[in-house]
């Protein structure tokens, strides 16, 4: 069955060529098929669209008027199709990412640099927040993907781990003698502790693990950023719970020292989260492939 759009495409080509035979060649159709299509459209509109002459066809007044609109509409459709191809080829589009400040600084920035160098025409939008906030952004459609501290337990999300990280405790020079030997969690809990604020997924993970060992913590300082936690440890305000991978510079330069624990906290991961019910855009798919190492 020939659709109305197909009839209008035939009508447009006939109008440009002013010939059924030339239009048939352009459309890879037979001349009778082109003629039948025009006759069908004229019947549906109850209007004669072309004057037939031995030399070809010319549009009637009504046909000329309709041609203007049809050509404009078909042109818009073709532009739309081109834009879709541009999105697929990543020559245009937008990538909206939700991420926390610490992951953004220590993990995401190199990924963003590589993506921008490869796809300079993709517009990047970054939303910052805690893991809980990033999940809300995903569900409200404000971001396409979220890069979160795992674990994340939500059945509506597709969660893909991309980097293993390790929680540990660090201290400044003031505590070197006190922490010269390995220590138990219960003894560590008696010292002045510096943690992220309770809403942080990183904080929840470590606190829940310590509780599973029968150790309840009462931090002396609860701060809003990982960098601030590290700086508090540097000036000897207490023993800080940090992510080892994000504190390596301080440890390598001897500015901070890692607590020797008798038992290590199990590693966790950073992961890329997206909604199961929403297909990823080409830009989101390509960025996720880069982050996951499937370039």
PDB file of C-alpha atoms in Angstrom:
ATOM      1  CA  UNK A   1       0.000   0.000   0.000  1.00  0.00           C
ATOM      2  CA  UNK A   2       1.354   3.403  -1.045  1.00  0.00           C
ATOM      3  CA  UNK A   3       1.448   5.891   1.830  1.00  0.00           C
ATOM      4  CA  UNK A   4       0.384   9.506   1.563  1.00  0.00           C
ATOM      5  CA  UNK A   5       4.014  10.535   2.102  1.00  0.00           C
ATOM      6  CA  UNK A   6       5.091   8.363  -0.844  1.00  0.00           C
ATOM      7  CA  UNK A   7       2.473  10.035  -3.025  1.00  0.00           C
ATOM      8  CA  UNK A   8       3.747  13.458  -2.036  1.00  0.00           C
ATOM      9  CA  UNK A   9       7.345  12.425  -2.800  1.00  0.00           C
ATOM     10  CA  UNK A  10       6.235  11.387  -6.319  1.00  0.00           C
ATOM     11  CA  UNK A  11       4.270  14.623  -6.656  1.00  0.00           C
ATOM     12  CA  UNK A  12       7.337  16.668  -5.681  1.00  0.00           C
ATOM     13  CA  UNK A  13       9.637  14.942  -8.176  1.00  0.00           C
ATOM     14  CA  UNK A  14       7.080  15.250 -10.988  1.00  0.00           C
ATOM     15  CA  UNK A  15       6.751  18.950 -10.172  1.00  0.00           C
ATOM     16  CA  UNK A  16      10.521  19.457 -10.360  1.00  0.00           C
ATOM     17  CA  UNK A  17      10.894  17.564 -13.655  1.00  0.00           C
ATOM     18  CA  UNK A  18       7.540  18.558 -15.226  1.00  0.00           C
ATOM     19  CA  UNK A  19       7.556  15.123 -16.803  1.00  0.00           C
ATOM     20  CA  UNK A  20       6.179  11.744 -15.757  1.00  0.00           C
ATOM     21  CA  UNK A  21       8.912   9.916 -17.660  1.00  0.00           C
ATOM     22  CA  UNK A  22      11.760  11.953 -16.159  1.00  0.00           C
ATOM     23  CA  UNK A  23      10.243  11.604 -12.692  1.00  0.00           C
ATOM     24  CA  UNK A  24       9.997   7.838 -13.205  1.00  0.00           C
ATOM     25  CA  UNK A  25      13.724   7.676 -13.973  1.00  0.00           C
ATOM     26  CA  UNK A  26      14.586   9.775 -10.917  1.00  0.00           C
ATOM     27  CA  UNK A  27      12.421   7.610  -8.668  1.00  0.00           C
ATOM     28  CA  UNK A  28      13.390   4.263 -10.273  1.00  0.00           C
ATOM     29  CA  UNK A  29       9.726   3.615 -11.007  1.00  0.00           C
ATOM     30  CA  UNK A  30       7.792   2.885 -14.168  1.00  0.00           C
ATOM     31  CA  UNK A  31       6.018   5.752 -15.897  1.00  0.00           C
ATOM     32  CA  UNK A  32       2.559   4.159 -15.431  1.00  0.00           C
ATOM     33  CA  UNK A  33       3.277   3.819 -11.693  1.00  0.00           C
ATOM     34  CA  UNK A  34       4.136   7.516 -11.474  1.00  0.00           C
ATOM     35  CA  UNK A  35       1.014   8.438 -13.415  1.00  0.00           C
ATOM     36  CA  UNK A  36      -1.140   6.235 -11.165  1.00  0.00           C
ATOM     37  CA  UNK A  37       0.349   7.847  -8.045  1.00  0.00           C
ATOM     38  CA  UNK A  38      -0.494  11.358  -9.267  1.00  0.00           C
ATOM     39  CA  UNK A  39      -4.006  10.281 -10.228  1.00  0.00           C
ATOM     40  CA  UNK A  40      -4.495   8.725  -6.775  1.00  0.00           C
ATOM     41  CA  UNK A  41      -3.348  11.902  -5.043  1.00  0.00           C
ATOM     42  CA  UNK A  42      -5.641  14.003  -7.248  1.00  0.00           C
ATOM     43  CA  UNK A  43      -8.577  11.734  -6.349  1.00  0.00           C
ATOM     44  CA  UNK A  44      -7.829  11.961  -2.623  1.00  0.00           C
ATOM     45  CA  UNK A  45      -7.571  15.760  -2.792  1.00  0.00           C
ATOM     46  CA  UNK A  46     -10.416  16.046  -5.300  1.00  0.00           C
ATOM     47  CA  UNK A  47      -8.252  18.522  -7.211  1.00  0.00           C
ATOM     48  CA  UNK A  48      -6.409  18.471 -10.515  1.00  0.00           C
ATOM     49  CA  UNK A  49      -2.715  19.052  -9.781  1.00  0.00           C
ATOM     50  CA  UNK A  50      -1.100  18.935 -13.245  1.00  0.00           C
ATOM     51  CA  UNK A  51      -2.053  19.933 -16.750  1.00  0.00           C
ATOM     52  CA  UNK A  52      -1.042  17.144 -19.158  1.00  0.00           C
ATOM     53  CA  UNK A  53       0.444  18.248 -22.482  1.00  0.00           C
ATOM     54  CA  UNK A  54       2.272  16.374 -25.262  1.00  0.00           C
ATOM     55  CA  UNK A  55       5.533  17.941 -24.036  1.00  0.00           C
ATOM     56  CA  UNK A  56       5.042  16.978 -20.403  1.00  0.00           C
ATOM     57  CA  UNK A  57       3.113  18.332 -17.443  1.00  0.00           C
ATOM     58  CA  UNK A  58       2.769  21.711 -15.765  1.00  0.00           C
ATOM     59  CA  UNK A  59       1.304  22.323 -12.320  1.00  0.00           C
ATOM     60  CA  UNK A  60      -2.121  23.879 -12.060  1.00  0.00           C
ATOM     61  CA  UNK A  61      -2.639  26.854  -9.787  1.00  0.00           C
ATOM     62  CA  UNK A  62      -3.643  24.484  -7.008  1.00  0.00           C
ATOM     63  CA  UNK A  63      -0.703  22.225  -7.854  1.00  0.00           C
ATOM     64  CA  UNK A  64       1.789  25.112  -7.689  1.00  0.00           C
ATOM     65  CA  UNK A  65       0.468  26.115  -4.268  1.00  0.00           C
ATOM     66  CA  UNK A  66       0.679  22.557  -2.965  1.00  0.00           C
ATOM     67  CA  UNK A  67       4.190  22.098  -4.404  1.00  0.00           C
ATOM     68  CA  UNK A  68       5.526  24.932  -2.261  1.00  0.00           C
ATOM     69  CA  UNK A  69       4.323  23.255   0.936  1.00  0.00           C
ATOM     70  CA  UNK A  70       5.218  19.712  -0.114  1.00  0.00           C
ATOM     71  CA  UNK A  71       8.743  20.659  -1.175  1.00  0.00           C
ATOM     72  CA  UNK A  72       9.220  22.546   2.080  1.00  0.00           C
ATOM     73  CA  UNK A  73       7.930  19.598   4.126  1.00  0.00           C
ATOM     74  CA  UNK A  74      10.077  17.043   2.301  1.00  0.00           C
ATOM     75  CA  UNK A  75      13.097  19.287   2.720  1.00  0.00           C
ATOM     76  CA  UNK A  76      12.458  19.463   6.465  1.00  0.00           C
ATOM     77  CA  UNK A  77      12.146  15.677   6.631  1.00  0.00           C
ATOM     78  CA  UNK A  78      15.454  15.271   4.794  1.00  0.00           C
ATOM     79  CA  UNK A  79      17.117  17.753   7.159  1.00  0.00           C
ATOM     80  CA  UNK A  80      15.722  15.782  10.089  1.00  0.00           C
ATOM     81  CA  UNK A  81      17.128  12.560   8.661  1.00  0.00           C
ATOM     82  CA  UNK A  82      20.505  14.250   8.204  1.00  0.00           C
ATOM     83  CA  UNK A  83      20.426  15.402  11.827  1.00  0.00           C
ATOM     84  CA  UNK A  84      19.685  11.844  12.954  1.00  0.00           C
ATOM     85  CA  UNK A  85      22.706  10.654  10.989  1.00  0.00           C
ATOM     86  CA  UNK A  86      24.800  13.400  12.561  1.00  0.00           C
ATOM     87  CA  UNK A  87      23.767  12.163  16.012  1.00  0.00           C
ATOM     88  CA  UNK A  88      24.655   8.599  15.026  1.00  0.00           C
ATOM     89  CA  UNK A  89      28.022   9.701  13.654  1.00  0.00           C
ATOM     90  CA  UNK A  90      28.641  11.920  16.712  1.00  0.00           C
ATOM     91  CA  UNK A  91      29.086  15.061  14.645  1.00  0.00           C
ATOM     92  CA  UNK A  92      26.458  16.739  16.824  1.00  0.00           C
ATOM     93  CA  UNK A  93      24.544  15.995  19.993  1.00  0.00           C
ATOM     94  CA  UNK A  94      24.722  16.358  23.759  1.00  0.00           C
ATOM     95  CA  UNK A  95      26.118  14.222  26.561  1.00  0.00           C
ATOM     96  CA  UNK A  96      24.731  14.855  30.056  1.00  0.00           C
ATOM     97  CA  UNK A  97      26.710  13.290  32.892  1.00  0.00           C
ATOM     98  CA  UNK A  98      25.997  13.202  36.608  1.00  0.00           C
ATOM     99  CA  UNK A  99      29.057  12.785  38.821  1.00  0.00           C
ATOM    100  CA  UNK A 100      30.387  13.617  42.281  1.00  0.00           C
ATOM    101  CA  UNK A 101      33.155  16.172  42.777  1.00  0.00           C
ATOM    102  CA  UNK A 102      35.809  13.659  43.863  1.00  0.00           C
ATOM    103  CA  UNK A 103      35.166  11.161  41.060  1.00  0.00           C
ATOM    104  CA  UNK A 104      35.033  14.066  38.618  1.00  0.00           C
ATOM    105  CA  UNK A 105      38.449  15.347  39.700  1.00  0.00           C
ATOM    106  CA  UNK A 106      40.331  12.068  40.035  1.00  0.00           C
ATOM    107  CA  UNK A 107      38.623   9.827  37.465  1.00  0.00           C
ATOM    108  CA  UNK A 108      36.340  11.652  35.056  1.00  0.00           C
ATOM    109  CA  UNK A 109      38.516  14.557  33.858  1.00  0.00           C
ATOM    110  CA  UNK A 110      40.921  12.422  31.758  1.00  0.00           C
ATOM    111  CA  UNK A 111      37.915  10.618  30.254  1.00  0.00           C
ATOM    112  CA  UNK A 112      36.236  13.913  29.363  1.00  0.00           C
ATOM    113  CA  UNK A 113      39.432  15.236  27.798  1.00  0.00           C
ATOM    114  CA  UNK A 114      39.793  12.149  25.606  1.00  0.00           C
ATOM    115  CA  UNK A 115      36.115  12.271  24.590  1.00  0.00           C
ATOM    116  CA  UNK A 116      36.220  15.980  23.742  1.00  0.00           C
ATOM    117  CA  UNK A 117      39.369  15.520  21.649  1.00  0.00           C
ATOM    118  CA  UNK A 118      37.707  12.717  19.698  1.00  0.00           C
ATOM    119  CA  UNK A 119      34.220  14.248  19.403  1.00  0.00           C
ATOM    120  CA  UNK A 120      34.634  18.044  19.629  1.00  0.00           C
ATOM    121  CA  UNK A 121      31.103  18.844  18.429  1.00  0.00           C
ATOM    122  CA  UNK A 122      29.327  17.001  21.233  1.00  0.00           C
ATOM    123  CA  UNK A 123      28.061  19.415  23.876  1.00  0.00           C
ATOM    124  CA  UNK A 124      28.937  18.310  27.407  1.00  0.00           C
ATOM    125  CA  UNK A 125      26.759  19.036  30.438  1.00  0.00           C
ATOM    126  CA  UNK A 126      27.952  18.025  33.916  1.00  0.00           C
ATOM    127  CA  UNK A 127      25.726  17.822  37.007  1.00  0.00           C
ATOM    128  CA  UNK A 128      27.383  17.370  40.406  1.00  0.00           C
ATOM    129  CA  UNK A 129      25.898  15.649  43.426  1.00  0.00           C
ATOM    130  CA  UNK A 130      25.993  12.741  45.855  1.00  0.00           C
ATOM    131  CA  UNK A 131      25.165   9.243  44.634  1.00  0.00           C
ATOM    132  CA  UNK A 132      21.569   9.626  45.853  1.00  0.00           C
ATOM    133  CA  UNK A 133      21.258  12.942  44.019  1.00  0.00           C
ATOM    134  CA  UNK A 134      22.710  11.447  40.818  1.00  0.00           C
ATOM    135  CA  UNK A 135      20.129   8.646  40.882  1.00  0.00           C
ATOM    136  CA  UNK A 136      17.407  11.287  41.208  1.00  0.00           C
ATOM    137  CA  UNK A 137      18.902  13.162  38.240  1.00  0.00           C
ATOM    138  CA  UNK A 138      18.795   9.953  36.182  1.00  0.00           C
ATOM    139  CA  UNK A 139      15.185   9.226  37.041  1.00  0.00           C
ATOM    140  CA  UNK A 140      14.067  12.782  36.311  1.00  0.00           C
ATOM    141  CA  UNK A 141      15.828  12.767  32.930  1.00  0.00           C
ATOM    142  CA  UNK A 142      18.276  15.520  33.864  1.00  0.00           C
ATOM    143  CA  UNK A 143      21.298  13.359  32.976  1.00  0.00           C
ATOM    144  CA  UNK A 144      21.882  10.453  30.580  1.00  0.00           C
ATOM    145  CA  UNK A 145      24.376   8.563  32.732  1.00  0.00           C
ATOM    146  CA  UNK A 146      25.668   8.832  36.282  1.00  0.00           C
ATOM    147  CA  UNK A 147      29.142   7.911  37.479  1.00  0.00           C
ATOM    148  CA  UNK A 148      28.614   6.848  41.067  1.00  0.00           C
ATOM    149  CA  UNK A 149      30.217   5.327  44.097  1.00  0.00           C
ATOM    150  CA  UNK A 150      28.971   1.757  44.311  1.00  0.00           C
ATOM    151  CA  UNK A 151      27.210  -0.197  45.627  1.00  0.00           C
ATOM    152  CA  UNK A 152      23.944   1.115  44.195  1.00  0.00           C
ATOM    153  CA  UNK A 153      20.924  -1.093  44.732  1.00  0.00           C
ATOM    154  CA  UNK A 154      18.110   0.031  42.459  1.00  0.00           C
ATOM    155  CA  UNK A 155      16.257  -2.355  40.151  1.00  0.00           C
ATOM    156  CA  UNK A 156      15.496   0.423  37.648  1.00  0.00           C
ATOM    157  CA  UNK A 157      19.182   1.040  36.955  1.00  0.00           C
ATOM    158  CA  UNK A 158      21.769  -0.682  34.801  1.00  0.00           C
ATOM    159  CA  UNK A 159      24.992  -0.563  36.823  1.00  0.00           C
ATOM    160  CA  UNK A 160      28.376  -1.230  35.195  1.00  0.00           C
ATOM    161  CA  UNK A 161      31.479  -1.232  37.456  1.00  0.00           C
ATOM    162  CA  UNK A 162      34.426   0.515  35.815  1.00  0.00           C
ATOM    163  CA  UNK A 163      37.128   1.020  38.477  1.00  0.00           C
ATOM    164  CA  UNK A 164      37.956  -0.835  41.697  1.00  0.00           C
ATOM    165  CA  UNK A 165      38.749   1.476  44.615  1.00  0.00           C
ATOM    166  CA  UNK A 166      39.889   0.884  48.191  1.00  0.00           C
ATOM    167  CA  UNK A 167      38.827   2.627  51.393  1.00  0.00           C
ATOM    168  CA  UNK A 168      41.587   3.177  53.924  1.00  0.00           C
ATOM    169  CA  UNK A 169      42.645   5.463  56.757  1.00  0.00           C
ATOM    170  CA  UNK A 170      45.469   8.021  56.658  1.00  0.00           C
ATOM    171  CA  UNK A 171      47.151  10.308  59.154  1.00  0.00           C
ATOM    172  CA  UNK A 172      49.673  13.131  59.425  1.00  0.00           C
ATOM    173  CA  UNK A 173      53.071  13.203  61.111  1.00  0.00           C
ATOM    174  CA  UNK A 174      51.610  13.855  64.581  1.00  0.00           C
ATOM    175  CA  UNK A 175      50.246  10.281  64.707  1.00  0.00           C
ATOM    176  CA  UNK A 176      53.269   8.423  63.297  1.00  0.00           C
ATOM    177  CA  UNK A 177      54.451   7.067  66.636  1.00  0.00           C
ATOM    178  CA  UNK A 178      50.959   6.121  67.805  1.00  0.00           C
ATOM    179  CA  UNK A 179      50.183   4.266  64.564  1.00  0.00           C
ATOM    180  CA  UNK A 180      53.576   2.686  63.978  1.00  0.00           C
ATOM    181  CA  UNK A 181      52.103  -0.826  64.353  1.00  0.00           C
ATOM    182  CA  UNK A 182      49.070  -2.559  62.818  1.00  0.00           C
ATOM    183  CA  UNK A 183      45.806  -1.727  64.555  1.00  0.00           C
ATOM    184  CA  UNK A 184      42.366  -3.280  65.043  1.00  0.00           C
ATOM    185  CA  UNK A 185      39.193  -1.491  63.956  1.00  0.00           C
ATOM    186  CA  UNK A 186      37.965  -1.228  67.553  1.00  0.00           C
ATOM    187  CA  UNK A 187      41.159   0.561  68.571  1.00  0.00           C
ATOM    188  CA  UNK A 188      40.995   2.825  65.518  1.00  0.00           C
ATOM    189  CA  UNK A 189      37.456   3.855  66.479  1.00  0.00           C
ATOM    190  CA  UNK A 190      38.785   5.320  69.757  1.00  0.00           C
ATOM    191  CA  UNK A 191      40.919   7.854  67.889  1.00  0.00           C
ATOM    192  CA  UNK A 192      39.687  11.205  66.498  1.00  0.00           C
ATOM    193  CA  UNK A 193      38.218  10.237  63.143  1.00  0.00           C
ATOM    194  CA  UNK A 194      37.553  12.348  60.073  1.00  0.00           C
ATOM    195  CA  UNK A 195      34.827  11.096  57.722  1.00  0.00           C
ATOM    196  CA  UNK A 196      32.713  12.357  54.886  1.00  0.00           C
ATOM    197  CA  UNK A 197      29.203  13.463  55.813  1.00  0.00           C
ATOM    198  CA  UNK A 198      26.653  10.677  56.584  1.00  0.00           C
ATOM    199  CA  UNK A 199      24.817  11.069  53.238  1.00  0.00           C
ATOM    200  CA  UNK A 200      27.936  10.043  51.286  1.00  0.00           C
ATOM    201  CA  UNK A 201      27.801   6.582  49.717  1.00  0.00           C
ATOM    202  CA  UNK A 202      31.496   6.126  50.530  1.00  0.00           C
ATOM    203  CA  UNK A 203      30.841   6.901  54.196  1.00  0.00           C
ATOM    204  CA  UNK A 204      27.845   4.542  54.307  1.00  0.00           C
ATOM    205  CA  UNK A 205      29.883   1.691  52.841  1.00  0.00           C
ATOM    206  CA  UNK A 206      32.710   1.949  55.379  1.00  0.00           C
ATOM    207  CA  UNK A 207      30.385   2.608  58.307  1.00  0.00           C
ATOM    208  CA  UNK A 208      28.209  -0.406  57.436  1.00  0.00           C
ATOM    209  CA  UNK A 209      31.286  -2.620  57.127  1.00  0.00           C
ATOM    210  CA  UNK A 210      32.617  -1.529  60.512  1.00  0.00           C
ATOM    211  CA  UNK A 211      29.200  -2.125  62.073  1.00  0.00           C
ATOM    212  CA  UNK A 212      29.257  -5.653  60.636  1.00  0.00           C
ATOM    213  CA  UNK A 213      32.458  -6.101  62.665  1.00  0.00           C
ATOM    214  CA  UNK A 214      30.787  -4.795  65.798  1.00  0.00           C
ATOM    215  CA  UNK A 215      32.507  -1.391  65.626  1.00  0.00           C
ATOM    216  CA  UNK A 216      30.445   1.799  65.834  1.00  0.00           C
ATOM    217  CA  UNK A 217      32.136   5.043  64.880  1.00  0.00           C
ATOM    218  CA  UNK A 218      31.596   8.566  66.206  1.00  0.00           C
ATOM    219  CA  UNK A 219      33.626  10.836  63.907  1.00  0.00           C
ATOM    220  CA  UNK A 220      35.006  14.041  65.321  1.00  0.00           C
ATOM    221  CA  UNK A 221      34.700  15.712  61.929  1.00  0.00           C
ATOM    222  CA  UNK A 222      32.147  15.058  59.169  1.00  0.00           C
ATOM    223  CA  UNK A 223      33.020  16.966  56.025  1.00  0.00           C
ATOM    224  CA  UNK A 224      31.462  17.612  52.637  1.00  0.00           C
ATOM    225  CA  UNK A 225      34.345  16.737  50.313  1.00  0.00           C
ATOM    226  CA  UNK A 226      37.108  14.152  50.009  1.00  0.00           C
ATOM    227  CA  UNK A 227      39.720  16.872  49.451  1.00  0.00           C
ATOM    228  CA  UNK A 228      38.715  18.551  52.695  1.00  0.00           C
ATOM    229  CA  UNK A 229      38.949  15.239  54.568  1.00  0.00           C
ATOM    230  CA  UNK A 230      42.484  14.805  53.223  1.00  0.00           C
ATOM    231  CA  UNK A 231      43.481  18.341  54.187  1.00  0.00           C
ATOM    232  CA  UNK A 232      42.169  17.873  57.727  1.00  0.00           C
ATOM    233  CA  UNK A 233      44.369  14.795  58.048  1.00  0.00           C
ATOM    234  CA  UNK A 234      47.334  16.719  56.665  1.00  0.00           C
ATOM    235  CA  UNK A 235      47.102  19.306  59.457  1.00  0.00           C
ATOM    236  CA  UNK A 236      46.807  16.536  62.066  1.00  0.00           C
ATOM    237  CA  UNK A 237      43.156  17.026  62.968  1.00  0.00           C
ATOM    238  CA  UNK A 238      42.665  13.258  63.190  1.00  0.00           C
ATOM    239  CA  UNK A 239      42.651   9.973  61.289  1.00  0.00           C
ATOM    240  CA  UNK A 240      40.881  10.300  57.948  1.00  0.00           C
ATOM    241  CA  UNK A 241      38.873   7.725  56.032  1.00  0.00           C
ATOM    242  CA  UNK A 242      39.771   8.216  52.365  1.00  0.00           C
ATOM    243  CA  UNK A 243      39.860   6.486  49.011  1.00  0.00           C
ATOM    244  CA  UNK A 244      43.424   5.252  48.492  1.00  0.00           C
ATOM    245  CA  UNK A 245      43.376   5.796  44.715  1.00  0.00           C
ATOM    246  CA  UNK A 246      42.401   9.453  45.235  1.00  0.00           C
ATOM    247  CA  UNK A 247      45.063  10.080  47.887  1.00  0.00           C
ATOM    248  CA  UNK A 248      48.091   8.500  46.211  1.00  0.00           C
ATOM    249  CA  UNK A 249      49.850  11.813  45.651  1.00  0.00           C
ATOM    250  CA  UNK A 250      49.862  12.601  49.376  1.00  0.00           C
ATOM    251  CA  UNK A 251      51.004   9.076  50.262  1.00  0.00           C
ATOM    252  CA  UNK A 252      53.782   8.939  47.662  1.00  0.00           C
ATOM    253  CA  UNK A 253      55.207  12.280  48.796  1.00  0.00           C
ATOM    254  CA  UNK A 254      55.069  11.268  52.464  1.00  0.00           C
ATOM    255  CA  UNK A 255      52.656  14.060  53.357  1.00  0.00           C
ATOM    256  CA  UNK A 256      50.225  11.457  54.717  1.00  0.00           C
ATOM    257  CA  UNK A 257      50.725   7.895  55.888  1.00  0.00           C
ATOM    258  CA  UNK A 258      48.406   4.905  55.586  1.00  0.00           C
ATOM    259  CA  UNK A 259      47.160   3.177  58.718  1.00  0.00           C
ATOM    260  CA  UNK A 260      48.265  -0.451  58.910  1.00  0.00           C
ATOM    261  CA  UNK A 261      45.026  -2.314  59.528  1.00  0.00           C
ATOM    262  CA  UNK A 262      44.965  -5.879  60.773  1.00  0.00           C
ATOM    263  CA  UNK A 263      42.021  -6.408  58.419  1.00  0.00           C
ATOM    264  CA  UNK A 264      41.470  -4.656  55.098  1.00  0.00           C
ATOM    265  CA  UNK A 265      38.142  -3.164  54.108  1.00  0.00           C
ATOM    266  CA  UNK A 266      36.853  -5.030  51.014  1.00  0.00           C
ATOM    267  CA  UNK A 267      37.257  -3.040  47.823  1.00  0.00           C
ATOM    268  CA  UNK A 268      34.286  -1.483  46.099  1.00  0.00           C
ATOM    269  CA  UNK A 269      33.883   0.162  42.712  1.00  0.00           C
ATOM    270  CA  UNK A 270      33.011   3.262  40.810  1.00  0.00           C
ATOM    271  CA  UNK A 271      30.311   2.469  38.277  1.00  0.00           C
ATOM    272  CA  UNK A 272      28.414   3.921  35.351  1.00  0.00           C
ATOM    273  CA  UNK A 273      24.650   3.950  35.929  1.00  0.00           C
ATOM    274  CA  UNK A 274      21.823   4.431  33.444  1.00  0.00           C
ATOM    275  CA  UNK A 275      18.096   3.778  33.351  1.00  0.00           C
ATOM    276  CA  UNK A 276      17.139   0.336  32.035  1.00  0.00           C
ATOM    277  CA  UNK A 277      13.964   1.749  30.497  1.00  0.00           C
ATOM    278  CA  UNK A 278      15.664   4.497  28.458  1.00  0.00           C
ATOM    279  CA  UNK A 279      17.902   3.710  25.452  1.00  0.00           C
ATOM    280  CA  UNK A 280      21.252   5.450  25.551  1.00  0.00           C
ATOM    281  CA  UNK A 281      22.018   8.127  22.973  1.00  0.00           C
ATOM    282  CA  UNK A 282      24.917   7.475  20.562  1.00  0.00           C
ATOM    283  CA  UNK A 283      27.067   9.954  22.514  1.00  0.00           C
ATOM    284  CA  UNK A 284      26.266   8.267  25.842  1.00  0.00           C
ATOM    285  CA  UNK A 285      26.984   4.831  24.390  1.00  0.00           C
ATOM    286  CA  UNK A 286      30.352   5.891  22.995  1.00  0.00           C
ATOM    287  CA  UNK A 287      31.373   7.633  26.219  1.00  0.00           C
ATOM    288  CA  UNK A 288      30.414   4.594  28.265  1.00  0.00           C
ATOM    289  CA  UNK A 289      32.494   2.384  25.976  1.00  0.00           C
ATOM    290  CA  UNK A 290      35.494   4.653  26.554  1.00  0.00           C
ATOM    291  CA  UNK A 291      35.021   4.665  30.337  1.00  0.00           C
ATOM    292  CA  UNK A 292      34.652   0.886  30.429  1.00  0.00           C
ATOM    293  CA  UNK A 293      37.745   0.421  28.282  1.00  0.00           C
ATOM    294  CA  UNK A 294      35.914  -0.860  25.188  1.00  0.00           C
ATOM    295  CA  UNK A 295      37.174   1.861  22.854  1.00  0.00           C
TER     296      UNK A 295
END
